[in-house]
Each structure stands twice: as C-alpha cells, then as structure tokens.
Coordinates of C-alpha atoms and ligand atoms in Angstrom, one line a residue:
X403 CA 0.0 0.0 0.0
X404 CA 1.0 3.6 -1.0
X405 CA 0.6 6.9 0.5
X406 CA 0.0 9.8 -1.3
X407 CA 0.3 13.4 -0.4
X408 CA -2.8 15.4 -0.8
X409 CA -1.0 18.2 -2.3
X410 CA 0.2 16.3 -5.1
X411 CA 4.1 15.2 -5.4
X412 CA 4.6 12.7 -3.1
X413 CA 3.7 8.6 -3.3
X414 CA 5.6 6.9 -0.6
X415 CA 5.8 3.8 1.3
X416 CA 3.6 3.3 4.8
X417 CA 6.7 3.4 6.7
X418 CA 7.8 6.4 5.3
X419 CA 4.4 8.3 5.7
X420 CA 4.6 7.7 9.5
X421 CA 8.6 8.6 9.3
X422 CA 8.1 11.7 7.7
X423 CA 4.5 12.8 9.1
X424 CA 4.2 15.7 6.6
X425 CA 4.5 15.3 3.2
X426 CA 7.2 17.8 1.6
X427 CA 5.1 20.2 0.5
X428 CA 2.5 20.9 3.6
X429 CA -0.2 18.2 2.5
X430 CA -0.8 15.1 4.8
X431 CA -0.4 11.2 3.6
X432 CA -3.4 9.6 2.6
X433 CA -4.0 5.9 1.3
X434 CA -3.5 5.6 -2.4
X435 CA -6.5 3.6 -1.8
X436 CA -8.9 2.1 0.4
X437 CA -8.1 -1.1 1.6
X438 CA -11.4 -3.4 2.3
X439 CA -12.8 -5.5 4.9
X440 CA -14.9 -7.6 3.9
X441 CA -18.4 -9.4 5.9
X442 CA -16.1 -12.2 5.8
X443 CA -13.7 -10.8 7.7
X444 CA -15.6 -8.9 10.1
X445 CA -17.8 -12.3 11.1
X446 CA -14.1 -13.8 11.7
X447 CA -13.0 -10.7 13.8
X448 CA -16.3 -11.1 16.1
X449 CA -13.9 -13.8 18.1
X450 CA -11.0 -11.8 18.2
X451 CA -9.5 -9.3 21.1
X452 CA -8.9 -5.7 20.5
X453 CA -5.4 -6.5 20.0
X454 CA -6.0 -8.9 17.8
X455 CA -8.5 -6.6 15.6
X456 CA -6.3 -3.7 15.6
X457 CA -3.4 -5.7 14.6
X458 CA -5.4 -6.8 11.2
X459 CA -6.6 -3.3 10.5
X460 CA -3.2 -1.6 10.8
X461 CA -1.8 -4.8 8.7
X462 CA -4.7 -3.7 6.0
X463 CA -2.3 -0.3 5.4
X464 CA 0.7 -1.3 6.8
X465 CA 1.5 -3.9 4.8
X466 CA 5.2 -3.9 4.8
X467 CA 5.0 -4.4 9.0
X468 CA 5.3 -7.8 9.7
X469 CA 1.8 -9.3 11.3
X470 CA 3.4 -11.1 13.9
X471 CA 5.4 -7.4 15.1
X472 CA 1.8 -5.9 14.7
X473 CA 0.1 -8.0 17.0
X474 CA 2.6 -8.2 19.8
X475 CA 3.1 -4.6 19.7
X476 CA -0.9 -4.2 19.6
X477 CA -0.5 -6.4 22.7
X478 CA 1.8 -4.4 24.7
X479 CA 0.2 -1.1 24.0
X480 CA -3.0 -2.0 25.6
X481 CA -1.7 -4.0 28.2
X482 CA -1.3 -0.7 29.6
X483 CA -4.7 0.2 30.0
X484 CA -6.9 -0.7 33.0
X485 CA -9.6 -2.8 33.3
X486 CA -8.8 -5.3 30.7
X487 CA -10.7 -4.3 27.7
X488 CA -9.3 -0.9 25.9
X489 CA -12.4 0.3 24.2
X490 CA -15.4 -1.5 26.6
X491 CA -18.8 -0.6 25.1
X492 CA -21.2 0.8 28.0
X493 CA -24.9 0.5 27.0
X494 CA -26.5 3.8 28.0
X495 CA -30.0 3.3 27.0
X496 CA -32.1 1.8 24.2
X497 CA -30.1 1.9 21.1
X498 CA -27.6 4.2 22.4
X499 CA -24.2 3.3 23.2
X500 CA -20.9 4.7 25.2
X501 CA -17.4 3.8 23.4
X502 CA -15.2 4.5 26.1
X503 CA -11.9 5.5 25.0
X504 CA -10.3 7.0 28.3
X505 CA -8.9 3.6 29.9
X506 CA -5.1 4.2 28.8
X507 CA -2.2 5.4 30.7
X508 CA -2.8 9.4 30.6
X509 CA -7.0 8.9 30.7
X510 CA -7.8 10.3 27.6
X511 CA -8.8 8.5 23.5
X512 CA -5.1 9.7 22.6
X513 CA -4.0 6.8 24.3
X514 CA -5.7 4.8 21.9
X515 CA -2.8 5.5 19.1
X516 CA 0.1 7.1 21.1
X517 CA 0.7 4.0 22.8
X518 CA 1.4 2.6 19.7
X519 CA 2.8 5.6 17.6
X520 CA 6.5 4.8 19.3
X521 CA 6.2 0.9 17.6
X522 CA 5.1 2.2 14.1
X523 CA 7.8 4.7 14.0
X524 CA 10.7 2.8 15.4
X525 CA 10.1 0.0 13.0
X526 CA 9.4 2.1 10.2
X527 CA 12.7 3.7 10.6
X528 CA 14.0 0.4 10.4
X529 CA 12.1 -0.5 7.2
X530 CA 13.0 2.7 5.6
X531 CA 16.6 2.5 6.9
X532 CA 16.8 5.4 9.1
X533 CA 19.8 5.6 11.3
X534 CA 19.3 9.1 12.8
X535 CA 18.1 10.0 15.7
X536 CA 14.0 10.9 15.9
X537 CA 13.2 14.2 17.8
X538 CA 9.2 14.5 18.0
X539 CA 7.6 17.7 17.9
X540 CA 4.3 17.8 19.4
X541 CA 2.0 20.5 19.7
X542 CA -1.2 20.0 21.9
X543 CA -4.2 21.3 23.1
X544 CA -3.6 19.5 26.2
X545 CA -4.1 15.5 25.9
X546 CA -1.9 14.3 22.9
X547 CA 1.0 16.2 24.5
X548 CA 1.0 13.8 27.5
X549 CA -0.2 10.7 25.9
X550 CA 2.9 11.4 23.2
X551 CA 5.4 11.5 26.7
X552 CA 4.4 8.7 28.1
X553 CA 4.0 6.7 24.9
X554 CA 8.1 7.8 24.0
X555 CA 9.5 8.1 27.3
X556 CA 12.6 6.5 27.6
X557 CA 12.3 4.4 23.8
X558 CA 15.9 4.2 22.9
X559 CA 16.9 6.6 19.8
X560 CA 14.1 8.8 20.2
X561 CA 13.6 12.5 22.0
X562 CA 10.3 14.3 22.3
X563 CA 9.4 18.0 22.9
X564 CA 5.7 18.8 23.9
X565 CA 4.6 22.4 23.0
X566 CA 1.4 23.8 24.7
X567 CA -0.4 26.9 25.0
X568 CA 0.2 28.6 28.1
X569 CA -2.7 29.1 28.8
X570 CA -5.3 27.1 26.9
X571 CA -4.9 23.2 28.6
X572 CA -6.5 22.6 32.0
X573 CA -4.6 22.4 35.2
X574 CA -4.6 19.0 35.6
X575 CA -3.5 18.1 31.6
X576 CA -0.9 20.7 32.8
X577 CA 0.2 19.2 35.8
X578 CA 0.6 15.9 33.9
X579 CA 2.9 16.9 31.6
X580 CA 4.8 19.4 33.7
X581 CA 5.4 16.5 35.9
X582 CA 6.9 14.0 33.1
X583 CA 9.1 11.5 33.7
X584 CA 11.9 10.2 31.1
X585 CA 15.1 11.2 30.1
X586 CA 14.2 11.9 26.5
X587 CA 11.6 13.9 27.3
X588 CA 11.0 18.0 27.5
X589 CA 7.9 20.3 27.6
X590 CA 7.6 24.1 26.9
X591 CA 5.0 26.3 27.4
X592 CA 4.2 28.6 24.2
X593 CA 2.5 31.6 25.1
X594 CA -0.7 32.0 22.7
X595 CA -3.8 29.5 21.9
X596 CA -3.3 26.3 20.6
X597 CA -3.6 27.6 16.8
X598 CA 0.0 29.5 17.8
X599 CA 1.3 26.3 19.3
X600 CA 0.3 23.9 16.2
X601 CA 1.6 26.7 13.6
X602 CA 4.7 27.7 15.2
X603 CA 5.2 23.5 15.4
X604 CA 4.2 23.3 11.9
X605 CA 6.7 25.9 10.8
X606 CA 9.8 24.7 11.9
X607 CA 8.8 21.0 10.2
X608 CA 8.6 23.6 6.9
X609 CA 11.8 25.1 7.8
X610 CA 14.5 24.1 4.8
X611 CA 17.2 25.9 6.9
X612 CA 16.0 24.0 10.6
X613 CA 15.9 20.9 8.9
X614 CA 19.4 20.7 7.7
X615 CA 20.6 22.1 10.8
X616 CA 19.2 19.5 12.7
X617 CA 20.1 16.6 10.4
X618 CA 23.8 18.1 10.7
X619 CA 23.7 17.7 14.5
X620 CA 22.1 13.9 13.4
X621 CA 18.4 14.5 14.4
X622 CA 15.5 14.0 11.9
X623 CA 12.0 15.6 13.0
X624 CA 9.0 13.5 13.3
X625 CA 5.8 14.4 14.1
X626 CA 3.4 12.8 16.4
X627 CA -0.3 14.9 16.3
X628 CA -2.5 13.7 14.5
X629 CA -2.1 14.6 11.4
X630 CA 0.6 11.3 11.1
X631 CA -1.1 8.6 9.5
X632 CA 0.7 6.4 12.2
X633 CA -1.8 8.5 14.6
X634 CA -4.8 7.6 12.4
X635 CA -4.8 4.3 11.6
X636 CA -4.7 2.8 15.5
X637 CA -7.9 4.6 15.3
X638 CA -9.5 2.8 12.8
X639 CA -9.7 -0.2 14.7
X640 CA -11.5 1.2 17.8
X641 CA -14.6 2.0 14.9
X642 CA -14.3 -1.6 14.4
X643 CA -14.3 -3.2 17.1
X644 CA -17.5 -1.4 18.5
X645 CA -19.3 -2.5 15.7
X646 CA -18.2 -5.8 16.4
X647 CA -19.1 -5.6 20.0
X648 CA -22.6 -4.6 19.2
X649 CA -22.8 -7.7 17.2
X650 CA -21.6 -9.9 19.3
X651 CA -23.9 -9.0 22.5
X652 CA -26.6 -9.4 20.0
X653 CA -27.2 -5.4 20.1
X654 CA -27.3 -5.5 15.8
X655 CA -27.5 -8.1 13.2
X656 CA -23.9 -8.3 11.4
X657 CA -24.8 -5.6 8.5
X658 CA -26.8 -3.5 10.4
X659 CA -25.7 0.2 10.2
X660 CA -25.1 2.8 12.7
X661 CA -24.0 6.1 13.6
X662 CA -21.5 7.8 15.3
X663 CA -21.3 11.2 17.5
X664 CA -17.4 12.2 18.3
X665 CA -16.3 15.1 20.2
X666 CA -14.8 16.8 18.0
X667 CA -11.0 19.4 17.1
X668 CA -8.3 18.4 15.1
X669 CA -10.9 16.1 13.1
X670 CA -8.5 13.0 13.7
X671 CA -11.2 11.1 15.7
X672 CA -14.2 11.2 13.5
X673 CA -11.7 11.5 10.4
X674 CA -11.0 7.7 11.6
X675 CA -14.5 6.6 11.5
X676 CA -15.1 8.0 8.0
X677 CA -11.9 5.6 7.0
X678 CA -13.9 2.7 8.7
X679 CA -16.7 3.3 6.7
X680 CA -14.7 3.3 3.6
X681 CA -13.2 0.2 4.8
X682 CA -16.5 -1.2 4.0
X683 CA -17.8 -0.9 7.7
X684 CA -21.4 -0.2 8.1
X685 CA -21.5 3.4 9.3
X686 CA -24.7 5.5 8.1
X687 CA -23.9 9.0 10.0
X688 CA -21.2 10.8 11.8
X689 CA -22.9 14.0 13.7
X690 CA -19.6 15.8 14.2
X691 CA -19.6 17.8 17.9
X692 CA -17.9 20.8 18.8
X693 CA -17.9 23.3 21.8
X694 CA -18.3 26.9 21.5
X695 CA -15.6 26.9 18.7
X696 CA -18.2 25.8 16.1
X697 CA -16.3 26.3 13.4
X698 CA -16.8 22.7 12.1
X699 CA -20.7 22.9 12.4
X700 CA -20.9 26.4 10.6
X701 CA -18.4 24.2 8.0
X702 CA -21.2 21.4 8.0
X703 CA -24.0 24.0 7.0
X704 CA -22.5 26.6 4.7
X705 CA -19.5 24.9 3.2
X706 CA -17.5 27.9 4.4
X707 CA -14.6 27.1 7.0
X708 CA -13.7 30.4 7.9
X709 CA -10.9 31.0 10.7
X710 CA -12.0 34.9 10.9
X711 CA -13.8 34.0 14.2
X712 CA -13.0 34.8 18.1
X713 CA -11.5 32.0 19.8
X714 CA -13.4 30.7 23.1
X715 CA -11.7 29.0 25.9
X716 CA -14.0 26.5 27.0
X717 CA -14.3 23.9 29.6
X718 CA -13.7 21.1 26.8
X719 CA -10.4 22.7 25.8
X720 CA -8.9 19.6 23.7
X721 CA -11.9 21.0 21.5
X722 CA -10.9 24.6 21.5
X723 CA -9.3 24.7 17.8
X724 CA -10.0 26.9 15.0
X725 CA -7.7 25.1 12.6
X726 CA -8.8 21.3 12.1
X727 CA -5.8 19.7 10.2
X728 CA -7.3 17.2 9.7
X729 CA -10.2 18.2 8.0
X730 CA -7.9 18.4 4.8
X731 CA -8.1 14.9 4.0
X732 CA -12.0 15.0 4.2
X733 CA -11.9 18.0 1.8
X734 CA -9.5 15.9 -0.4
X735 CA -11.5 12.8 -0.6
X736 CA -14.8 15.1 -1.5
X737 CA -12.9 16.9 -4.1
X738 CA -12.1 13.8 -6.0
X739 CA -9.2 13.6 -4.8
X740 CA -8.2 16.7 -6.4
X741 CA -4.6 17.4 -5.1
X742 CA -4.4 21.0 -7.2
X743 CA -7.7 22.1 -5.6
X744 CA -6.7 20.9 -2.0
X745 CA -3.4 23.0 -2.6
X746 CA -5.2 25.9 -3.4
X747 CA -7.6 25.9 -0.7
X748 CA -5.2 25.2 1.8
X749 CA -2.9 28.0 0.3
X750 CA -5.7 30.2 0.8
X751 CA -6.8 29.0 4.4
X752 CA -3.3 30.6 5.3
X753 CA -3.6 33.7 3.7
X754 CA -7.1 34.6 3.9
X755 CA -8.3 32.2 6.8
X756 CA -11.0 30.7 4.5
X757 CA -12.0 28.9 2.2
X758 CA -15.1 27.4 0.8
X759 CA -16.1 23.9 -1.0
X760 CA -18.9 23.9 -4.1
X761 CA -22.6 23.1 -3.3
X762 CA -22.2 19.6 -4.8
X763 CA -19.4 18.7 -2.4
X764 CA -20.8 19.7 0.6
X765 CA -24.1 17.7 -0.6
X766 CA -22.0 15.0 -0.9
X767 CA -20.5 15.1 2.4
X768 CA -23.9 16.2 4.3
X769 CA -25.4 12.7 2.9
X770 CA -23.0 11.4 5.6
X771 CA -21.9 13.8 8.4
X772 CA -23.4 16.7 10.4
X773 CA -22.2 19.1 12.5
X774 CA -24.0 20.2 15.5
X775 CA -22.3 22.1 18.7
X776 CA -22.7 22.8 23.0
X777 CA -22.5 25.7 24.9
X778 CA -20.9 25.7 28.2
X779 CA -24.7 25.3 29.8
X780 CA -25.9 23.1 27.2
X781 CA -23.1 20.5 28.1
X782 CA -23.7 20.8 31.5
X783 CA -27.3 20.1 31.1
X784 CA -26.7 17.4 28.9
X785 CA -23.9 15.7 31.4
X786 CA -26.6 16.3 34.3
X787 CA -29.7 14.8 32.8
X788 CA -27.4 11.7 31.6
X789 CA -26.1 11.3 35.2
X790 CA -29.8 12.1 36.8
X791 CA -31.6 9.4 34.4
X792 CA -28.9 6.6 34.0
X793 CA -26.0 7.2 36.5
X794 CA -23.4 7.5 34.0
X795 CA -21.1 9.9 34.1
X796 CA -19.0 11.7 31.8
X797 CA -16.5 14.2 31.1
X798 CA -16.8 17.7 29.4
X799 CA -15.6 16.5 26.0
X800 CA -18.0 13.8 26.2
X801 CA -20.7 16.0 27.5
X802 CA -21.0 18.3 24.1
X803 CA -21.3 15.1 21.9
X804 CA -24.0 13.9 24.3
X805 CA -25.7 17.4 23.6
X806 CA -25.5 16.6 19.7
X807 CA -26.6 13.0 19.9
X808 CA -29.4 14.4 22.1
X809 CA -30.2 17.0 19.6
X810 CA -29.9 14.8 16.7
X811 CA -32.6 12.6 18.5
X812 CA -35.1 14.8 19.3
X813 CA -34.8 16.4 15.5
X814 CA -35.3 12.8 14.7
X815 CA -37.5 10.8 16.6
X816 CA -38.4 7.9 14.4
X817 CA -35.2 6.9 13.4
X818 CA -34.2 3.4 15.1
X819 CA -30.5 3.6 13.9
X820 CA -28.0 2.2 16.6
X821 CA -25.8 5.4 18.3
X822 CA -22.4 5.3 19.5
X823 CA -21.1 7.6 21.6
X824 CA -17.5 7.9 21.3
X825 CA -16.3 9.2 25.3
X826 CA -12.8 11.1 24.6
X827 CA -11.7 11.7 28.2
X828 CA -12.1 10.4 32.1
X829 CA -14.6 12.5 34.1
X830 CA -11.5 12.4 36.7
X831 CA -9.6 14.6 34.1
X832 CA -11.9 17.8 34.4
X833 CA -12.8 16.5 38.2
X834 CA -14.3 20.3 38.7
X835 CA -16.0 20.9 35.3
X836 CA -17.9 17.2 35.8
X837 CA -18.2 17.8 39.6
X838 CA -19.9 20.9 38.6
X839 CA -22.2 19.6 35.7
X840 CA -23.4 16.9 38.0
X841 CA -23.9 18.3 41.7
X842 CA -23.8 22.2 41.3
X843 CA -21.0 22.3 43.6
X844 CA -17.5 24.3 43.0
X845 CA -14.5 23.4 44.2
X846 CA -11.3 25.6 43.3
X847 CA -8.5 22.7 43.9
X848 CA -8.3 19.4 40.8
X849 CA -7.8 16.8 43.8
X850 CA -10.7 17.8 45.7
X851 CA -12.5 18.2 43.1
X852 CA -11.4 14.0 42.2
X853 CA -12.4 13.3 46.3
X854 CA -15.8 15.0 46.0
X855 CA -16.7 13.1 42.1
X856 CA -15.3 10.1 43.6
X857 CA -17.9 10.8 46.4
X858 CA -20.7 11.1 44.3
X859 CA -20.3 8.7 41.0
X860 CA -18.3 6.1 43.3
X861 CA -16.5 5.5 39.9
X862 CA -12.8 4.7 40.5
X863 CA -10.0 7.2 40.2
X864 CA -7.6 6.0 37.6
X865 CA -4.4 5.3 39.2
X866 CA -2.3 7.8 36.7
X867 CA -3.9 11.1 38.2
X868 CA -4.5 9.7 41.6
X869 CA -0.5 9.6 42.5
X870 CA -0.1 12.9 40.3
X871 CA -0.1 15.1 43.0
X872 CA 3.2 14.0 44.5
X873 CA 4.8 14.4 41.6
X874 CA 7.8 16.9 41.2
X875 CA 6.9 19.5 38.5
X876 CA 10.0 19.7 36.1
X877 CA 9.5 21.3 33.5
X878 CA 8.3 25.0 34.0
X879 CA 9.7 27.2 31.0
X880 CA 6.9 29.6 28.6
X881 CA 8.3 30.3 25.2
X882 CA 7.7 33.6 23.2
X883 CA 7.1 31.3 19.4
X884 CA 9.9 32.9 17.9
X885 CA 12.3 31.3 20.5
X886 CA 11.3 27.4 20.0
X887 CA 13.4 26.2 17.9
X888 CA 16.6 27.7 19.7
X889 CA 15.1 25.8 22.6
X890 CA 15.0 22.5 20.3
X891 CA 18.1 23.4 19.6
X892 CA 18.9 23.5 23.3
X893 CA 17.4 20.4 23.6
X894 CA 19.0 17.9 21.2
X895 CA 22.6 19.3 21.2
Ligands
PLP2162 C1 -8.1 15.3 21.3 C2 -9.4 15.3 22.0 C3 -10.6 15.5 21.3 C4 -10.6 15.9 19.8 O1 -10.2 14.9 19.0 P1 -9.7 15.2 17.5 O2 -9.2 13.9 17.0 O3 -8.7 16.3 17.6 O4 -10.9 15.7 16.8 C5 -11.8 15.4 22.0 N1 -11.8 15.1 23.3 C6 -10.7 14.9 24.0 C7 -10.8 14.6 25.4 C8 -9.4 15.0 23.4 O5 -8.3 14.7 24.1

C-alpha cells in the first residue's frame, strides 16, 4: 500500500508516511487507496481481542510491517490500560451506546494510538533505513502532548518536545505533563492558543534551513499529532471493534448500520470513523460535535470554513481549535481527490483564513456527516440529565457530543438507527467541570474536586492522576514562538 500526499508530489511507502508525518510540500499522507474489509472478515473478527482486531486493520495499510510485530506490539500497548478491555462498550439506553476511550495510561482517546505511535515509528525507521536520531515535535491542546510522553518516554533513539499553550490546557493536563518522567523527554510552554502552538510546530517541520541544521547535529523531525497517519490508523480499529461488539452482544444483526457522534477538534477522531466506513464498515452517519468553537458545524451547513472567528476558551479545551488539520483529508477525498484544488484551498486558508467547497461537495459530504455544537450550559445540562436518568457519568468532552446526539434525537424521533457515543476523556480529568455539571458544587483545587466526584459517582480514580499530585513538577519554561526552535536546539545538542 501507498501513501499519497494530498498536495500532489509525493507517493511513498507506509513506513515512510509515518517517518516523515508531513509530506514535503505541507499536505498530509493519505491511502492511495482504500483497503477493504470484507463481511467475511468482520464475522471472523467477532472472536477476536482488541489487539487482535487492531493488529489486522493496521496490517490492511501497513502492509510492509510484519503481522506477527503488529500483534505483539498491539498487545503491549494495551496492556497498559486498566480494566482489561481498551475500548469496553457501555450501553446507556435503548439503542444508544458509550465507546469509552479514556482507559489508557494518561485517561484520555489519545491513548488509543500514542501508545502505539512509538512501535510504528521505530520500526518504520528500520524499514526505511533510518539511522538518525527521531526528535518528536508535538503540539497540543492538552491531551496528545501527554499521551505522546508517556508513549516515547525512555524508547531508545528517540527524543520528544511537547509544545502547549500557556494558557489554553487545564490544570490537571498541565500538571501531567509538567510533571513528566523520562530522560528523553521536554515540555515548553508557548504563550498564545493552541492555533499559535500547532503553527509555530508546523513551521519549523517547513523550515528548509531547521531541517538541515538539525540533520547536521544527526536529528531527523518527526511528528506525532495527529495529522501522522501512524496516529490515524490505531484509530481505525476502535470504529471496528465497536461495531463488532454490538454484534456480538446481540445489540445488531452483522450488516446493520449505525451512527456515530465524536467530540470533535483536530478532526483525527471522526476522520477515523469516515476511514472505517470506507473500509467497507457499516456506518450510516457521523454527527460531528464541537464546543463553543463551532467552526466545524458552521463548516457542515455553509460549506464555508472560515478562521476569521474569536476564539473561546472552554471547559472542553482539547476542543478549543479553530484550525482542524485534519479536515484536509475529508476536503480531499470530497474533491475527488483533487490534489491541485486541496493545494489551493489550503494555500488560501493561510492567507485569507478561509476557504469554501462547491454546493455539490458539501451535498456529498452532508449525505453522511453533520455538525452540531454545546455551549458551556448546554453541556452541562446534557452531562446532568445523563447522570440524573442513568448514573453515567462523563467528562466535558464527552458532555457536548451527548448534547449533539441528544439534539440529533429529538430532531429525529423515528429513526431506530444504533448510536455510538465515542467518550474522549475520564470525568476524573476535568474533576471540577464534571463535579460541577453533576452536583452544582464548586471546588477551586483538581484533587478535591477527584475526592468530592469520587464521592458522588463512586467511579474509581484512575491510578495515573490519583499519585499525580506528588509528583515533582520539572518542566516549568513559557516560550515567546519565535524562541522554539533555539530551545530544540537546546534540547538535542
Ligand atoms: C483530542 C481530543 C478531542 C478531539 O479529538 P480530535 O481527533 O482532535 O478531533 C476530543 N476530546 C478529548 C478529550 C481529546 O483529548
């Protein structure tokens, strides 16, 4: 299987995709094609482990890793999540389901692939024949940055740099990576919104000049957001294996379709479940959810993404994104798979903010996704009602796609299609937001508010943010953006 860029230029190998993470000129690796999973195959994955699934959907695009490499490193990864299953399917209600996603080591769906990501890209430097060192750049709104650390701490031949804004991540997703562990590890504090961080990232993987420098000191970039395949594919599976779940509990016949809501930013998540479908699995809708930022659900109904918007800090602040990279490879697919027209549009997004797809495009894409969006109050009262009626309990994230589901149901009321709820984070990571949403009651300290949820919910407090507080804080530095890369530079020499 190729990758092609979706810019135009570029046709490389998987490995390579997930080596480089970027194609040369700006546009991000796609499948040449669509490889396909057949009924067959799914009624043989209804035995199977997640392990075992993910290991034959990565395989389906990755078909230069070896199978048996695949499944033991699909093995180790989510050994590291509690509970035994990674992705346990929690049945809410009649015909509406919970995918939770929030059981790996750092409590949030990055898990899910960054786990993983350190596997893929070590081997494919192999396969490709890299001998250089790997520096990863990541830029984050507040979860990948930690999953990424704790996925690549300590891996031999490999450092990582986490960029955040300073202040646009929670205090807790701050504390976590603050606190890392690892000797290849280092964190930095940008000072802007997470657009800044994600640019300023994105510019020195453009740099020409930064590049060769780096390479002369023997360090090759590498990205780990979610814009590398390596990211998206792990993804995949979970989209699967749900499915395969509500088969197999008798929830569906084998066939059946269903939908989808995601909380929504960077458009990796749901971007994942559109590849499923193409896969051949039976997905009718994804209903896209966003926060306050509803650029994506004003991009749903007119066909218009347009940056030229304030940006709102929210309580769902992995959501808080105006520039949804990912959303490129949707465009590209519903072009034709135009790479000239993707060019230009992205060309213009950066000079102009905006750009717009035709009226037959976005009828195209409307036949299979929506976009619908929460206020801060509307989440809450989604999260409360939820907890009131079934005693389930979510976090913030979480909360805004229960607001769109809920929406999409009351809009819809004869429709008897299966919903899957994809949950993005533990409640324990926003413990104040969610302690809010479900009791009315403010606390202003993270570990209270994780006594008082525990108190009410009586869920358990995941072990990686229960010992957190002890934890010395090591990393404390806040970058103007025109100082990062000396401070790579600092960092790998
Ligand atoms: C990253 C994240 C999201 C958004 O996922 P995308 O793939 O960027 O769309 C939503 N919720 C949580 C908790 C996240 O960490």
């Amino acid at each position: 299987m190729k990758f092609i860029s979706t810019r135009g230029g570029e046709k490389v190998s998987g490995a390579n995709a997930i080596v480089q993470g970027l194609s040369a000129n700006g546009g991000l690796f796609v499948p040449e094609k669509f490889p396909e999973v057949t009924e067959t195959e799914l009624n043989e994955m209804l035995d199977m482990n997640y392990p075992e699934r993910a290991a034959k959907i990565l395989k389906k695009y990755l078909d230069e890793y070896d199978e048996k490499g695949l499944l033991s490193a699909c093995e180790s990864a989510y050994a590291k999540f509690e509970g035994g299953d990674p992705a346990p399917l929690v049945r809410l209600d009649d015909g509406v389901y919970m995918l939770e996603l929030f059981h790996g080591p750092t409590c949030a769906f990055k898990d899910m692939a960054l786990t993983l990501l350190p596997y893929l890209l070590r081997k494919g430097c192999d396969i490709v024949g890299i001998k250089e060192e790997i520096l990863v750049l990541v830029a984050t709104s507040g979860d990948t940055g930690k999953a990424a650390l704790e996925g690549f701490k300590d891996e031999d031949g490999v450092k990582i740099m986490v960029f955040y804004p300073s202040d646009g991540v929670s205090k807790m997703q701050k504390l976590q990576m603050c606190t890392q562990e690892g000797k290849n590890v280092n964190v930095a504090a940008v000072k802007g919104n997470f657009d800044d961080c994600q640019n300023a990232v994105k510019e020195i993987f453009a740099n020409v000049e930064y590049n060769k420098i780096l390479l002369e000191k023997g360090v090759r970039l590498s990205s780990a957001n979610s814009i590398n395949f390596g990211r998206l594919a792990p993804q995949i599976a979970y989209y699967f294996s749900a499915y395969l779940d509500l088969v197999s509990s008798s929830q569906i016949a084998m066939g059946e379709q269903i939908d989808f809501t995601v909380p929504t930013g960077n458009f990796g998540n749901i971007l994942a479940a559109y590849y499923a479908k193409r896969m051949g699995l039976p997905v009718r809708r994804l209903h896209c959810a966003s926060n306050s930022n509803r650029i994506l659900t004003d991009f749903f109904n007119t066909g218009v993404y347009d940056t030229n918007r304030e940006f709102i800090k929210t309580t769902s602040p992995s959501m808080d994104i105006l520039v949804s990279s990912n959303l490129e490879r949707l465009i590209f697919e519903f072009s034709g798979r135009d790479t000239k027209l993707t060019a230009a549009r992205m060309n213009e997004l950066k000079s102009t903010g905006k750009y717009e797809i035709t009226a037959e495009e976005l009828a195209s894409i409307s036949e299979i996704f929506d976009g619908g969006c929460s206020s801060e109050e509307e989440s809450v009262e989604a999260m409360y009602d939820v907890f009131i009626d079934t005693g389930y309990t979510m976090d913030t994230h979480t909360g805004c796609a229960m607001k769109v589901a809920v929406d999409w149901f009351e809009a819809n009321k004869k429709d008897e299609t299966k919903m899957v709820i994809v949950c993005t984070a533990s409640p324990y990571k926003f413990p104040q937001d969610v302690l809010y949403a479900v009791t009315g009651n403010d606390v202003k300290d993270s570990f209270k508010g994780i006594k008082r949820l525990h108190a009410a919910t009586a869920m358990a407090v995941p072990k990686c943010l229960q010992n957190l507080k002890d934890k010395p804080v090591r990393f404390s530095g806040s970058y103007e953006k025109s100082k990062l890369f000396a401070e790579v530079l600092n960092f790998v020499k």
